[in-house]
Amino acid sequence: WRWSLVCQPTLGAPSALGLPPQGSPMPPPDVTHPVKRKTIASAEIIFFAYTCIRKGPFMNKTTETDKPDLPAGLYIIATPIGNIGDITLRALETLGKVDLIACEDTRVSGKLLSHYDLGAEKVPYHDHNADKMRPKLIAAIEAGKRVALISDAGMPLISDPGYKLVQECVSRGLAVTCAPGASASLTALVLSGLPAERFFFAGFLPPKSAARKSALNEIRQVPGALVFYETAPRLAESLADMREVLGDRKSTRLNSR
């Protein structure tokens, strides 16, 4: 019962909305609360959040009766990139209703799922087992299952495994949808102070210097911001190669974790 987390940032105390104060008994589910009749957008949003938290469709493990409204298919779901609160209501609701969650690392994702009390079966899906797991996930969807795909952090498929799974679902006419959310590349872009009207996302550069310089040469004339991912051990060498190939170009280094 978390009023302070929902309403204080926008409209103040619960009493400002005509809602019961924290610690008071919650109204029965069939009671239409006065806040529902408010017409301002913020009150409507807060009522939606309040209803979700009070009834808890994703705060508790779902039952089979909760699931029929979610059709079979593949659900690509973004997860937080550093703050566990950076996940959408839709992502939590979907994760609470799927039958199977394909994780880049089940140990990492298990912490997030445990925090929100989401109990669907977890299976690993990463670069090293994708060829083996992909047919099993496709078969599950064809059998009427709802399968979620999540990565350790951020949006799946963006420098993470998954595009072949999506490609296979599309080729077979299976439903594929996405619950968007946090993305490290877009977060870095908007925080960089660089013009964001045009940009090119290059992902991870090759680990070897010669191949890295070749890749940089291919995109050095791109008229826009260049966005890269890089690991901490290779960062200094990559920045040196970028300086050599790209020249005196304004840059920003951001850590998304």
C-alpha positions as YAML, in Angstrom:
chain: A
units: angstrom
residues:
- id: 1
  name: TRP
  ca: [0.00, 0.00, 0.00]
- id: 2
  name: ARG
  ca: [2.36, 2.62, -1.40]
- id: 3
  name: TRP
  ca: [0.69, 5.97, -1.71]
- id: 4
  name: SER
  ca: [3.81, 8.05, -1.23]
- id: 5
  name: LEU
  ca: [5.44, 6.43, -4.25]
- id: 6
  name: VAL
  ca: [2.53, 7.20, -6.54]
- id: 7
  name: CYS
  ca: [0.94, 10.53, -5.76]
- id: 8
  name: GLN
  ca: [3.34, 12.76, -3.90]
- id: 9
  name: PRO
  ca: [5.56, 13.65, -6.89]
- id: 10
  name: THR
  ca: [2.64, 15.24, -8.77]
- id: 11
  name: LEU
  ca: [-0.36, 16.05, -6.63]
- id: 12
  name: GLY
  ca: [0.75, 15.90, -3.01]
- id: 13
  name: ALA
  ca: [-0.80, 13.89, -0.21]
- id: 14
  name: PRO
  ca: [-3.46, 11.22, -0.82]
- id: 15
  name: SER
  ca: [-6.04, 13.41, 0.88]
- id: 16
  name: ALA
  ca: [-5.63, 15.96, -1.95]
- id: 17
  name: LEU
  ca: [-7.24, 13.39, -4.21]
- id: 18
  name: GLY
  ca: [-9.93, 12.37, -1.75]
- id: 19
  name: LEU
  ca: [-8.16, 9.04, -1.16]
- id: 20
  name: PRO
  ca: [-7.73, 7.24, 2.18]
- id: 21
  name: PRO
  ca: [-4.47, 8.11, 4.00]
- id: 22
  name: GLN
  ca: [-1.64, 5.62, 4.19]
- id: 23
  name: GLY
  ca: [-2.31, 2.97, 6.81]
- id: 24
  name: SER
  ca: [-6.10, 3.20, 6.58]
- id: 25
  name: PRO
  ca: [-8.17, 0.22, 5.39]
- id: 26
  name: MET
  ca: [-8.31, -0.09, 1.64]
- id: 27
  name: PRO
  ca: [-11.72, 0.20, -0.05]
- id: 28
  name: PRO
  ca: [-13.28, -3.03, -1.30]
- id: 29
  name: PRO
  ca: [-12.50, -3.82, -4.96]
- id: 30
  name: ASP
  ca: [-16.05, -3.10, -6.15]
- id: 31
  name: VAL
  ca: [-16.11, 0.47, -4.76]
- id: 32
  name: THR
  ca: [-15.77, 3.23, -7.37]
- id: 33
  name: HIS
  ca: [-13.32, 5.65, -5.81]
- id: 34
  name: PRO
  ca: [-13.92, 9.44, -6.08]
- id: 35
  name: VAL
  ca: [-10.57, 9.94, -7.84]
- id: 36
  name: LYS
  ca: [-11.86, 8.04, -10.85]
- id: 37
  name: ARG
  ca: [-14.24, 10.90, -11.56]
- id: 38
  name: LYS
  ca: [-11.48, 13.50, -11.72]
- id: 39
  name: THR
  ca: [-10.89, 14.65, -15.27]
- id: 40
  name: ILE
  ca: [-7.33, 15.97, -15.16]
- id: 41
  name: ALA
  ca: [-4.84, 13.67, -16.85]
- id: 42
  name: SER
  ca: [-2.53, 13.33, -13.85]
- id: 43
  name: ALA
  ca: [-5.39, 12.17, -11.61]
- id: 44
  name: GLU
  ca: [-6.43, 9.58, -14.18]
- id: 45
  name: ILE
  ca: [-2.87, 8.27, -14.39]
- id: 46
  name: ILE
  ca: [-2.59, 8.10, -10.61]
- id: 47
  name: PHE
  ca: [-5.91, 6.30, -10.34]
- id: 48
  name: PHE
  ca: [-4.62, 3.71, -12.83]
- id: 49
  name: ALA
  ca: [-1.41, 3.24, -10.84]
- id: 50
  name: TYR
  ca: [-3.35, 3.10, -7.57]
- id: 51
  name: THR
  ca: [-5.72, 0.45, -8.96]
- id: 52
  name: CYS
  ca: [-2.82, -1.67, -10.22]
- id: 53
  name: ILE
  ca: [-0.99, -1.51, -6.89]
- id: 54
  name: ARG
  ca: [-4.16, -2.11, -4.82]
- id: 55
  name: LYS
  ca: [-5.33, -5.09, -6.84]
- id: 56
  name: GLY
  ca: [-1.78, -6.25, -7.57]
- id: 57
  name: PRO
  ca: [-2.01, -7.91, -11.02]
- id: 58
  name: PHE
  ca: [1.78, -7.93, -11.27]
- id: 59
  name: MET
  ca: [2.78, -7.53, -7.64]
- id: 60
  name: ASN
  ca: [1.84, -11.16, -6.93]
- id: 61
  name: LYS
  ca: [2.27, -14.40, -8.80]
- id: 62
  name: THR
  ca: [-0.44, -14.75, -11.41]
- id: 63
  name: THR
  ca: [-2.82, -17.68, -11.67]
- id: 64
  name: GLU
  ca: [-4.02, -19.40, -14.80]
- id: 65
  name: THR
  ca: [-7.25, -17.43, -14.67]
- id: 66
  name: ASP
  ca: [-5.27, -14.20, -15.06]
- id: 67
  name: LYS
  ca: [-3.64, -15.24, -18.34]
- id: 68
  name: PRO
  ca: [-6.21, -15.78, -21.12]
- id: 69
  name: ASP
  ca: [-6.26, -12.10, -22.17]
- id: 70
  name: LEU
  ca: [-2.61, -12.35, -23.27]
- id: 71
  name: PRO
  ca: [-2.47, -14.12, -26.65]
- id: 72
  name: ALA
  ca: [0.25, -16.58, -27.61]
- id: 73
  name: GLY
  ca: [3.35, -15.00, -29.10]
- id: 74
  name: LEU
  ca: [6.77, -13.55, -28.44]
- id: 75
  name: TYR
  ca: [6.95, -10.53, -26.11]
- id: 76
  name: ILE
  ca: [10.17, -8.48, -26.27]
- id: 77
  name: ILE
  ca: [10.43, -6.62, -22.97]
- id: 78
  name: ALA
  ca: [12.87, -3.91, -21.92]
- id: 79
  name: THR
  ca: [14.32, -4.13, -18.41]
- id: 80
  name: PRO
  ca: [16.08, -1.54, -16.19]
- id: 81
  name: ILE
  ca: [19.67, -0.51, -16.98]
- id: 82
  name: GLY
  ca: [20.73, 0.52, -13.49]
- id: 83
  name: ASN
  ca: [17.71, 1.55, -11.44]
- id: 84
  name: ILE
  ca: [15.31, -1.28, -10.67]
- id: 85
  name: GLY
  ca: [12.43, 1.19, -10.77]
- id: 86
  name: ASP
  ca: [13.02, 1.95, -14.45]
- id: 87
  name: ILE
  ca: [10.54, -0.64, -15.70]
- id: 88
  name: THR
  ca: [7.11, 0.08, -17.14]
- id: 89
  name: LEU
  ca: [3.73, -0.99, -15.79]
- id: 90
  name: ARG
  ca: [3.08, -2.77, -19.07]
- id: 91
  name: ALA
  ca: [6.36, -4.71, -18.80]
- id: 92
  name: LEU
  ca: [5.49, -5.89, -15.29]
- id: 93
  name: GLU
  ca: [1.96, -6.84, -16.26]
- id: 94
  name: THR
  ca: [3.18, -8.79, -19.28]
- id: 95
  name: LEU
  ca: [5.92, -10.57, -17.35]
- id: 96
  name: GLY
  ca: [3.28, -11.55, -14.82]
- id: 97
  name: LYS
  ca: [1.13, -13.21, -17.48]
- id: 98
  name: VAL
  ca: [3.59, -15.02, -19.75]
- id: 99
  name: ASP
  ca: [4.22, -18.75, -19.45]
- id: 100
  name: LEU
  ca: [7.94, -18.64, -20.12]
- id: 101
  name: ILE
  ca: [10.70, -16.00, -19.80]
- id: 102
  name: ALA
  ca: [13.80, -16.37, -21.98]
- id: 103
  name: CYS
  ca: [16.66, -14.61, -20.18]
- id: 104
  name: GLU
  ca: [20.16, -13.66, -21.28]
- id: 105
  name: ASP
  ca: [21.29, -14.79, -17.81]
- id: 106
  name: THR
  ca: [18.70, -16.36, -15.52]
- id: 107
  name: ARG
  ca: [20.71, -15.40, -12.42]
- id: 108
  name: VAL
  ca: [20.75, -11.70, -13.33]
- id: 109
  name: SER
  ca: [17.11, -11.62, -14.44]
- id: 110
  name: GLY
  ca: [16.11, -13.68, -11.43]
- id: 111
  name: LYS
  ca: [16.92, -10.75, -9.13]
- id: 112
  name: LEU
  ca: [14.57, -8.44, -11.04]
- id: 113
  name: LEU
  ca: [11.79, -11.02, -11.29]
- id: 114
  name: SER
  ca: [12.11, -11.91, -7.61]
- id: 115
  name: HIS
  ca: [11.94, -8.22, -6.63]
- id: 116
  name: TYR
  ca: [8.54, -7.92, -8.34]
- id: 117
  name: ASP
  ca: [7.40, -11.42, -7.28]
- id: 118
  name: LEU
  ca: [7.12, -12.68, -10.85]
- id: 119
  name: GLY
  ca: [7.21, -16.45, -10.94]
- id: 120
  name: ALA
  ca: [7.04, -17.61, -14.57]
- id: 121
  name: GLU
  ca: [9.48, -20.31, -15.62]
- id: 122
  name: LYS
  ca: [12.89, -18.94, -16.67]
- id: 123
  name: VAL
  ca: [15.09, -20.43, -19.40]
- id: 124
  name: PRO
  ca: [18.48, -19.18, -20.65]
- id: 125
  name: TYR
  ca: [18.73, -17.69, -24.13]
- id: 126
  name: HIS
  ca: [22.11, -16.25, -25.13]
- id: 127
  name: ASP
  ca: [24.73, -16.36, -27.88]
- id: 128
  name: HIS
  ca: [26.10, -19.73, -26.77]
- id: 129
  name: ASN
  ca: [22.82, -21.68, -26.70]
- id: 130
  name: ALA
  ca: [20.59, -19.73, -29.10]
- id: 131
  name: ASP
  ca: [20.74, -22.29, -31.92]
- id: 132
  name: LYS
  ca: [19.65, -25.02, -29.51]
- id: 133
  name: MET
  ca: [16.99, -23.02, -27.65]
- id: 134
  name: ARG
  ca: [15.40, -21.21, -30.60]
- id: 135
  name: PRO
  ca: [13.45, -24.24, -31.92]
- id: 136
  name: LYS
  ca: [12.15, -24.97, -28.41]
- id: 137
  name: LEU
  ca: [10.88, -21.42, -27.95]
- id: 138
  name: ILE
  ca: [9.27, -21.45, -31.40]
- id: 139
  name: ALA
  ca: [7.58, -24.76, -30.59]
- id: 140
  name: ALA
  ca: [6.27, -23.36, -27.32]
- id: 141
  name: ILE
  ca: [4.71, -20.37, -29.08]
- id: 142
  name: GLU
  ca: [3.18, -22.60, -31.77]
- id: 143
  name: ALA
  ca: [1.68, -24.67, -28.96]
- id: 144
  name: GLY
  ca: [-0.09, -21.58, -27.63]
- id: 145
  name: LYS
  ca: [2.42, -20.39, -25.05]
- id: 146
  name: ARG
  ca: [3.27, -16.79, -24.24]
- id: 147
  name: VAL
  ca: [7.05, -16.30, -24.27]
- id: 148
  name: ALA
  ca: [8.88, -13.19, -23.04]
- id: 149
  name: LEU
  ca: [12.39, -12.30, -24.14]
- id: 150
  name: ILE
  ca: [14.48, -10.13, -21.80]
- id: 151
  name: SER
  ca: [18.17, -9.24, -21.59]
- id: 152
  name: ASP
  ca: [20.29, -8.54, -18.52]
- id: 153
  name: ALA
  ca: [19.59, -4.82, -18.90]
- id: 154
  name: GLY
  ca: [17.89, -2.57, -21.42]
- id: 155
  name: MET
  ca: [16.19, -3.43, -24.69]
- id: 156
  name: PRO
  ca: [16.68, -6.97, -26.04]
- id: 157
  name: LEU
  ca: [18.30, -7.34, -29.49]
- id: 158
  name: ILE
  ca: [20.27, -4.07, -29.12]
- id: 159
  name: SER
  ca: [23.78, -5.56, -28.98]
- id: 160
  name: ASP
  ca: [22.11, -8.59, -27.38]
- id: 161
  name: PRO
  ca: [20.89, -11.93, -28.77]
- id: 162
  name: GLY
  ca: [17.39, -12.26, -30.15]
- id: 163
  name: TYR
  ca: [17.03, -11.04, -33.72]
- id: 164
  name: LYS
  ca: [17.12, -14.57, -35.18]
- id: 165
  name: LEU
  ca: [14.32, -15.58, -32.82]
- id: 166
  name: VAL
  ca: [12.23, -12.61, -33.95]
- id: 167
  name: GLN
  ca: [13.12, -13.34, -37.58]
- id: 168
  name: GLU
  ca: [11.95, -16.94, -37.21]
- id: 169
  name: CYS
  ca: [8.69, -15.92, -35.54]
- id: 170
  name: VAL
  ca: [7.95, -13.42, -38.30]
- id: 171
  name: SER
  ca: [8.70, -15.96, -41.04]
- id: 172
  name: ARG
  ca: [6.26, -18.42, -39.42]
- id: 173
  name: GLY
  ca: [3.53, -15.83, -38.97]
- id: 174
  name: LEU
  ca: [3.72, -15.91, -35.17]
- id: 175
  name: ALA
  ca: [2.75, -12.84, -33.17]
- id: 176
  name: VAL
  ca: [5.63, -10.62, -32.03]
- id: 177
  name: THR
  ca: [5.26, -7.45, -30.00]
- id: 178
  name: CYS
  ca: [7.41, -5.22, -27.80]
- id: 179
  name: ALA
  ca: [6.98, -3.55, -24.41]
- id: 180
  name: PRO
  ca: [9.50, -0.70, -24.84]
- id: 181
  name: GLY
  ca: [11.49, 0.89, -22.06]
- id: 182
  name: ALA
  ca: [15.04, 1.64, -20.96]
- id: 183
  name: SER
  ca: [17.78, 1.71, -23.59]
- id: 184
  name: ALA
  ca: [21.41, 2.50, -22.74]
- id: 185
  name: SER
  ca: [22.20, 3.86, -26.21]
- id: 186
  name: LEU
  ca: [19.34, 6.39, -26.22]
- id: 187
  name: THR
  ca: [20.01, 7.34, -22.60]
- id: 188
  name: ALA
  ca: [23.65, 8.04, -23.46]
- id: 189
  name: LEU
  ca: [22.64, 10.08, -26.50]
- id: 190
  name: VAL
  ca: [20.25, 12.38, -24.65]
- id: 191
  name: LEU
  ca: [22.73, 12.89, -21.79]
- id: 192
  name: SER
  ca: [25.72, 13.56, -24.05]
- id: 193
  name: GLY
  ca: [24.91, 17.15, -24.92]
- id: 194
  name: LEU
  ca: [25.46, 16.32, -28.60]
- id: 195
  name: PRO
  ca: [22.83, 17.11, -31.26]
- id: 196
  name: ALA
  ca: [20.38, 14.21, -31.28]
- id: 197
  name: GLU
  ca: [18.44, 14.92, -34.49]
- id: 198
  name: ARG
  ca: [20.61, 12.46, -36.43]
- id: 199
  name: PHE
  ca: [22.68, 9.65, -34.98]
- id: 200
  name: PHE
  ca: [24.22, 6.31, -35.89]
- id: 201
  name: PHE
  ca: [24.37, 3.45, -33.40]
- id: 202
  name: ALA
  ca: [27.41, 1.25, -34.05]
- id: 203
  name: GLY
  ca: [27.15, -1.11, -31.08]
- id: 204
  name: PHE
  ca: [30.39, -2.78, -29.99]
- id: 205
  name: LEU
  ca: [33.48, -2.21, -32.11]
- id: 206
  name: PRO
  ca: [35.83, -5.14, -32.94]
- id: 207
  name: PRO
  ca: [38.23, -6.04, -30.11]
- id: 208
  name: LYS
  ca: [41.40, -5.82, -32.21]
- id: 209
  name: SER
  ca: [42.81, -2.41, -33.11]
- id: 210
  name: ALA
  ca: [43.21, -3.01, -36.86]
- id: 211
  name: ALA
  ca: [39.64, -4.25, -37.27]
- id: 212
  name: ARG
  ca: [38.37, -1.48, -35.01]
- id: 213
  name: LYS
  ca: [40.05, 1.22, -37.10]
- id: 214
  name: SER
  ca: [38.61, -0.32, -40.26]
- id: 215
  name: ALA
  ca: [35.10, -0.24, -38.76]
- id: 216
  name: LEU
  ca: [35.58, 3.37, -37.70]
- id: 217
  name: ASN
  ca: [36.73, 4.34, -41.19]
- id: 218
  name: GLU
  ca: [33.47, 2.98, -42.61]
- id: 219
  name: ILE
  ca: [31.37, 5.38, -40.55]
- id: 220
  name: ARG
  ca: [33.68, 8.38, -40.11]
- id: 221
  name: GLN
  ca: [31.70, 10.44, -42.65]
- id: 222
  name: VAL
  ca: [28.29, 9.79, -41.09]
- id: 223
  name: PRO
  ca: [26.69, 13.26, -40.62]
- id: 224
  name: GLY
  ca: [25.44, 12.84, -37.07]
- id: 225
  name: ALA
  ca: [26.30, 11.64, -33.59]
- id: 226
  name: LEU
  ca: [28.04, 8.26, -33.39]
- id: 227
  name: VAL
  ca: [26.99, 6.02, -30.49]
- id: 228
  name: PHE
  ca: [29.11, 3.06, -29.40]
- id: 229
  name: TYR
  ca: [29.13, 0.43, -26.67]
- id: 230
  name: GLU
  ca: [32.46, -0.59, -25.16]
- id: 231
  name: THR
  ca: [33.74, -2.67, -22.26]
- id: 232
  name: ALA
  ca: [35.82, -1.06, -19.51]
- id: 233
  name: PRO
  ca: [39.05, -3.01, -20.28]
- id: 234
  name: ARG
  ca: [39.04, -1.88, -23.93]
- id: 235
  name: LEU
  ca: [37.82, 1.68, -23.41]
- id: 236
  name: ALA
  ca: [41.19, 3.48, -23.42]
- id: 237
  name: GLU
  ca: [42.41, 1.69, -26.57]
- id: 238
  name: SER
  ca: [39.12, 2.29, -28.37]
- id: 239
  name: LEU
  ca: [39.16, 6.00, -27.52]
- id: 240
  name: ALA
  ca: [42.72, 6.25, -28.86]
- id: 241
  name: ASP
  ca: [41.69, 4.59, -32.12]
- id: 242
  name: MET
  ca: [38.65, 6.87, -32.37]
- id: 243
  name: ARG
  ca: [40.84, 9.93, -31.95]
- id: 244
  name: GLU
  ca: [43.17, 8.69, -34.67]
- id: 245
  name: VAL
  ca: [40.44, 7.81, -37.19]
- id: 246
  name: LEU
  ca: [37.70, 10.31, -36.38]
- id: 247
  name: GLY
  ca: [39.98, 13.24, -35.60]
- id: 248
  name: ASP
  ca: [39.11, 16.19, -33.40]
- id: 249
  name: ARG
  ca: [35.45, 15.33, -32.96]
- id: 250
  name: LYS
  ca: [33.49, 16.28, -29.85]
- id: 251
  name: SER
  ca: [32.81, 13.24, -27.71]
- id: 252
  name: THR
  ca: [31.22, 12.20, -24.42]
- id: 253
  name: ARG
  ca: [31.82, 9.08, -22.34]
- id: 254
  name: LEU
  ca: [28.92, 7.81, -20.26]
- id: 255
  name: ASN
  ca: [28.56, 4.77, -18.01]
- id: 256
  name: SER
  ca: [25.04, 3.33, -18.19]
- id: 257
  name: ARG
  ca: [25.40, 0.92, -15.27]
...
